[in-house]
mmCIF file of C-alpha atoms in Angstrom:
data_model
loop_
_atom_site.group_PDB
_atom_site.id
_atom_site.type_symbol
_atom_site.label_atom_id
_atom_site.label_comp_id
_atom_site.label_asym_id
_atom_site.label_seq_id
_atom_site.Cartn_x
_atom_site.Cartn_y
_atom_site.Cartn_z
ATOM 1 C CA MET T 1 28.262 -14.523 24.282
ATOM 2 C CA LYS T 2 26.592 -12.442 21.609
ATOM 3 C CA LYS T 3 22.828 -12.104 21.430
ATOM 4 C CA ILE T 4 21.071 -13.189 18.265
ATOM 5 C CA SER T 5 20.002 -9.610 17.625
ATOM 6 C CA ASP T 6 23.724 -8.565 17.759
ATOM 7 C CA LEU T 7 24.467 -10.867 14.765
ATOM 8 C CA PHE T 8 22.433 -8.610 12.411
ATOM 9 C CA SER T 9 23.753 -5.138 11.865
ATOM 10 C CA ARG T 10 21.479 -2.196 12.335
ATOM 11 C CA HIS T 11 21.724 -1.506 8.537
ATOM 12 C CA SER T 12 20.718 -5.107 7.785
ATOM 13 C CA ARG T 13 17.743 -4.961 10.106
ATOM 14 C CA LYS T 14 16.682 -1.687 8.656
ATOM 15 C CA ARG T 15 16.944 -3.051 5.062
ATOM 16 C CA ILE T 16 14.849 -6.127 5.953
ATOM 17 C CA LEU T 17 12.287 -3.950 7.661
ATOM 18 C CA SER T 18 12.158 -1.654 4.706
ATOM 19 C CA GLN T 19 11.791 -4.551 2.268
ATOM 20 C CA SER T 20 8.993 -6.014 4.395
ATOM 21 C CA PHE T 21 7.283 -2.645 4.583
ATOM 22 C CA PHE T 22 7.611 -2.222 0.749
ATOM 23 C CA LEU T 23 5.804 -5.473 0.219
ATOM 24 C CA GLY T 24 2.995 -4.528 2.541
ATOM 25 C CA ALA T 25 2.762 -1.220 0.848
ATOM 26 C CA ILE T 26 2.406 -2.781 -2.600
ATOM 27 C CA ALA T 27 -0.163 -5.180 -1.155
ATOM 28 C CA THR T 28 -1.999 -2.040 0.102
ATOM 29 C CA ALA T 29 -1.755 -0.549 -3.437
ATOM 30 C CA GLY T 30 -3.176 -3.777 -4.837
ATOM 31 C CA VAL T 31 -6.205 -3.500 -2.596
ATOM 32 C CA ILE T 32 -6.784 0.026 -3.733
ATOM 33 C CA LEU T 33 -6.336 -1.043 -7.380
ATOM 34 C CA ASN T 34 -8.947 -3.768 -6.846
ATOM 35 C CA ALA T 35 -11.220 -1.116 -5.389
ATOM 36 C CA PHE T 36 -11.455 0.727 -8.635
ATOM 37 C CA SER T 37 -10.781 -2.149 -11.083
ATOM 38 C CA LEU T 38 -14.018 -1.567 -12.997
ATOM 39 C CA SER T 39 -13.025 1.872 -14.113
ATOM 40 C CA LEU T 40 -9.627 0.795 -14.993
ATOM 41 C CA LYS T 41 -10.817 -1.869 -17.401
ATOM 42 C CA THR T 42 -11.855 0.840 -19.898
ATOM 43 C CA GLU T 43 -8.852 3.054 -19.144
ATOM 44 C CA ALA T 44 -6.357 0.305 -19.615
ATOM 45 C CA GLN T 45 -6.757 0.398 -23.347
ATOM 46 C CA THR T 46 -5.198 3.949 -23.462
ATOM 47 C CA PRO T 47 -1.467 4.351 -23.076
ATOM 48 C CA LEU T 48 -0.344 5.344 -19.537
ATOM 49 C CA PRO T 49 1.455 8.632 -19.292
ATOM 50 C CA ILE T 50 4.991 8.713 -18.072
ATOM 51 C CA VAL T 51 5.026 9.091 -14.262
ATOM 52 C CA ASN T 52 7.215 12.053 -12.976
ATOM 53 C CA ASN T 53 9.152 12.126 -9.787
ATOM 54 C CA THR T 54 6.593 14.188 -8.033
ATOM 55 C CA GLU T 55 3.872 11.638 -8.750
ATOM 56 C CA ILE T 56 6.141 8.785 -7.637
ATOM 57 C CA ASP T 57 6.848 10.531 -4.368
ATOM 58 C CA SER T 58 3.137 11.356 -3.841
ATOM 59 C CA TYR T 59 2.222 7.667 -4.615
ATOM 60 C CA ALA T 60 4.927 6.512 -2.149
ATOM 61 C CA GLN T 61 3.777 8.861 0.637
ATOM 62 C CA ALA T 62 0.095 7.700 0.053
ATOM 63 C CA VAL T 63 1.104 4.126 0.260
ATOM 64 C CA LEU T 64 3.114 4.672 3.513
ATOM 65 C CA ALA T 65 0.125 6.606 5.016
ATOM 66 C CA MET T 66 -2.369 3.916 4.064
ATOM 67 C CA GLU T 67 -0.451 0.977 5.367
ATOM 68 C CA PRO T 68 -1.066 1.461 9.138
ATOM 69 C CA ALA T 69 -4.719 1.995 8.427
ATOM 70 C CA ARG T 70 -4.846 -1.189 6.255
ATOM 71 C CA GLN T 71 -3.143 -3.260 8.911
ATOM 72 C CA ASN T 72 -5.335 -1.997 11.643
ATOM 73 C CA ALA T 73 -8.493 -2.588 9.641
ATOM 74 C CA PHE T 74 -7.334 -6.050 8.781
ATOM 75 C CA GLU T 75 -6.482 -6.895 12.444
ATOM 76 C CA GLU T 76 -9.790 -5.540 13.650
ATOM 77 C CA ILE T 77 -11.711 -7.545 11.065
ATOM 78 C CA LYS T 78 -9.686 -10.678 11.880
ATOM 79 C CA LYS T 79 -10.588 -10.323 15.550
ATOM 80 C CA LEU T 80 -14.252 -10.185 14.713
ATOM 81 C CA ILE T 81 -14.190 -13.054 12.394
ATOM 82 C CA GLY T 82 -11.856 -15.315 14.582
ATOM 83 C CA ASN T 83 -10.616 -18.333 12.904
ATOM 84 C CA GLY T 84 -12.789 -17.752 9.803
ATOM 85 C CA GLU T 85 -11.221 -16.814 6.489
ATOM 86 C CA ILE T 86 -11.378 -13.082 5.689
ATOM 87 C CA PRO T 87 -12.911 -12.606 2.229
ATOM 88 C CA LYS T 88 -11.276 -10.447 -0.323
ATOM 89 C CA ILE T 89 -12.582 -6.867 0.268
ATOM 90 C CA VAL T 90 -12.891 -4.624 -2.732
ATOM 91 C CA CYS T 91 -13.818 -1.090 -1.857
ATOM 92 C CA ASN T 92 -15.982 -0.367 -4.850
ATOM 93 C CA ASP T 93 -17.825 -3.803 -4.688
ATOM 94 C CA SER T 94 -20.417 -3.666 -1.794
ATOM 95 C CA ASN T 95 -20.980 -7.395 -2.426
ATOM 96 C CA SER T 96 -17.463 -8.146 -1.164
ATOM 97 C CA PHE T 97 -18.625 -6.916 2.235
ATOM 98 C CA ASN T 98 -21.608 -9.212 2.392
ATOM 99 C CA GLY T 99 -19.708 -12.129 3.910
ATOM 100 C CA LEU T 100 -18.627 -9.955 6.835
ATOM 101 C CA PRO T 101 -20.421 -9.223 10.055
ATOM 102 C CA LYS T 102 -21.966 -5.757 10.273
ATOM 103 C CA LYS T 103 -19.202 -4.344 12.500
ATOM 104 C CA ALA T 104 -16.514 -5.697 10.042
ATOM 105 C CA GLN T 105 -18.384 -4.149 7.140
ATOM 106 C CA ASP T 106 -18.260 -0.846 8.977
ATOM 107 C CA ILE T 107 -14.489 -1.242 9.492
ATOM 108 C CA ALA T 108 -13.912 -2.079 5.782
ATOM 109 C CA VAL T 109 -15.986 0.920 4.613
ATOM 110 C CA ASN T 110 -14.199 3.188 7.028
ATOM 111 C CA TYR T 111 -10.764 1.920 5.658
ATOM 112 C CA CYS T 112 -11.867 2.533 2.096
ATOM 113 C CA THR T 113 -13.044 6.058 2.830
ATOM 114 C CA ARG T 114 -9.809 6.843 4.630
ATOM 115 C CA ALA T 115 -7.733 5.359 1.784
ATOM 116 C CA GLN T 116 -9.491 7.643 -0.704
ATOM 117 C CA LYS T 117 -8.774 10.666 1.480
ATOM 118 C CA ILE T 118 -5.163 9.716 1.989
ATOM 119 C CA VAL T 119 -4.616 9.452 -1.777
ATOM 120 C CA ALA T 120 -6.174 12.922 -2.280
ATOM 121 C CA ASP T 121 -4.258 14.453 0.639
ATOM 122 C CA ASN T 122 -1.098 13.319 -1.188
ATOM 123 C CA GLY T 123 -1.887 15.125 -4.223
ATOM 124 C CA LEU T 124 -3.124 12.373 -6.493
ATOM 125 C CA SER T 125 -6.426 11.462 -7.979
ATOM 126 C CA PHE T 126 -7.674 7.855 -7.457
ATOM 127 C CA ASP T 127 -7.217 7.440 -11.267
ATOM 128 C CA GLN T 128 -3.579 8.576 -11.087
ATOM 129 C CA PHE T 129 -2.966 6.288 -8.084
ATOM 130 C CA ASN T 130 -4.533 3.285 -9.734
ATOM 131 C CA LYS T 131 -2.681 3.980 -13.079
ATOM 132 C CA ILE T 132 0.670 3.941 -11.163
ATOM 133 C CA THR T 133 -0.387 0.839 -9.362
ATOM 134 C CA LEU T 134 -1.304 -0.955 -12.622
ATOM 135 C CA GLU T 135 1.936 0.230 -14.246
ATOM 136 C CA LEU T 136 3.962 -1.104 -11.292
ATOM 137 C CA GLN T 137 2.872 -4.694 -12.246
ATOM 138 C CA ASN T 138 4.814 -4.506 -15.568
ATOM 139 C CA ASN T 139 7.396 -1.748 -15.246
ATOM 140 C CA ASN T 140 10.483 -2.718 -13.196
ATOM 141 C CA MET T 141 12.041 0.652 -13.594
ATOM 142 C CA LEU T 142 8.960 2.304 -12.015
ATOM 143 C CA LYS T 143 8.904 -0.361 -9.410
ATOM 144 C CA ARG T 144 12.587 0.509 -8.450
ATOM 145 C CA GLN T 145 11.770 4.206 -8.421
ATOM 146 C CA VAL T 146 8.796 3.729 -6.089
ATOM 147 C CA TYR T 147 10.830 1.382 -3.913
ATOM 148 C CA ASP T 148 13.659 3.949 -3.669
ATOM 149 C CA SER T 149 11.188 6.620 -2.812
ATOM 150 C CA LEU T 150 9.688 4.489 -0.093
ATOM 151 C CA LEU T 151 13.131 3.901 1.380
ATOM 152 C CA ARG T 152 14.019 7.561 1.244
ATOM 153 C CA LEU T 153 10.764 8.627 2.945
ATOM 154 C CA GLN T 154 11.190 6.075 5.757
ATOM 155 C CA GLN T 155 14.739 7.232 6.641
ATOM 156 C CA THR T 156 15.194 9.096 9.766
ATOM 157 C CA PRO T 157 16.389 12.779 9.267
ATOM 158 C CA GLU T 158 19.867 11.996 10.762
ATOM 159 C CA SER T 159 20.373 9.168 8.371
ATOM 160 C CA ARG T 160 19.743 11.132 5.222
#
């Protein structure tokens, strides 16, 4: 008798995992976008430059690097709050931290600081990162390019 896990091929599981990770990565990007939404409101009126492949790869690398930190911060805050609802946390809005216990506020601030560093370490300014995130919402071609880059970056060396 076959196990349930044998019913799904390794490729199928890998694809499902990649797709799930992509959605989490885009959610992370959304959090970062919210963190700097005030500065984007004025910049959104100017046309966005075309994003090149290097920027797409840098963006994907930053998103992948941020995701574990985002999940960890979320889980830590969730443990502190218990069954309570976790408020929406916006990095550049200190008022969004007010509903959190002091220790949870520290976790959120630490995550926001790390996210900024991760973006910079991957060769993008926060403005560039946020512009790409904003453009992803309306540009299916860019969304596909970022998705492909995320998949490529997650592949093990022997599967490339």
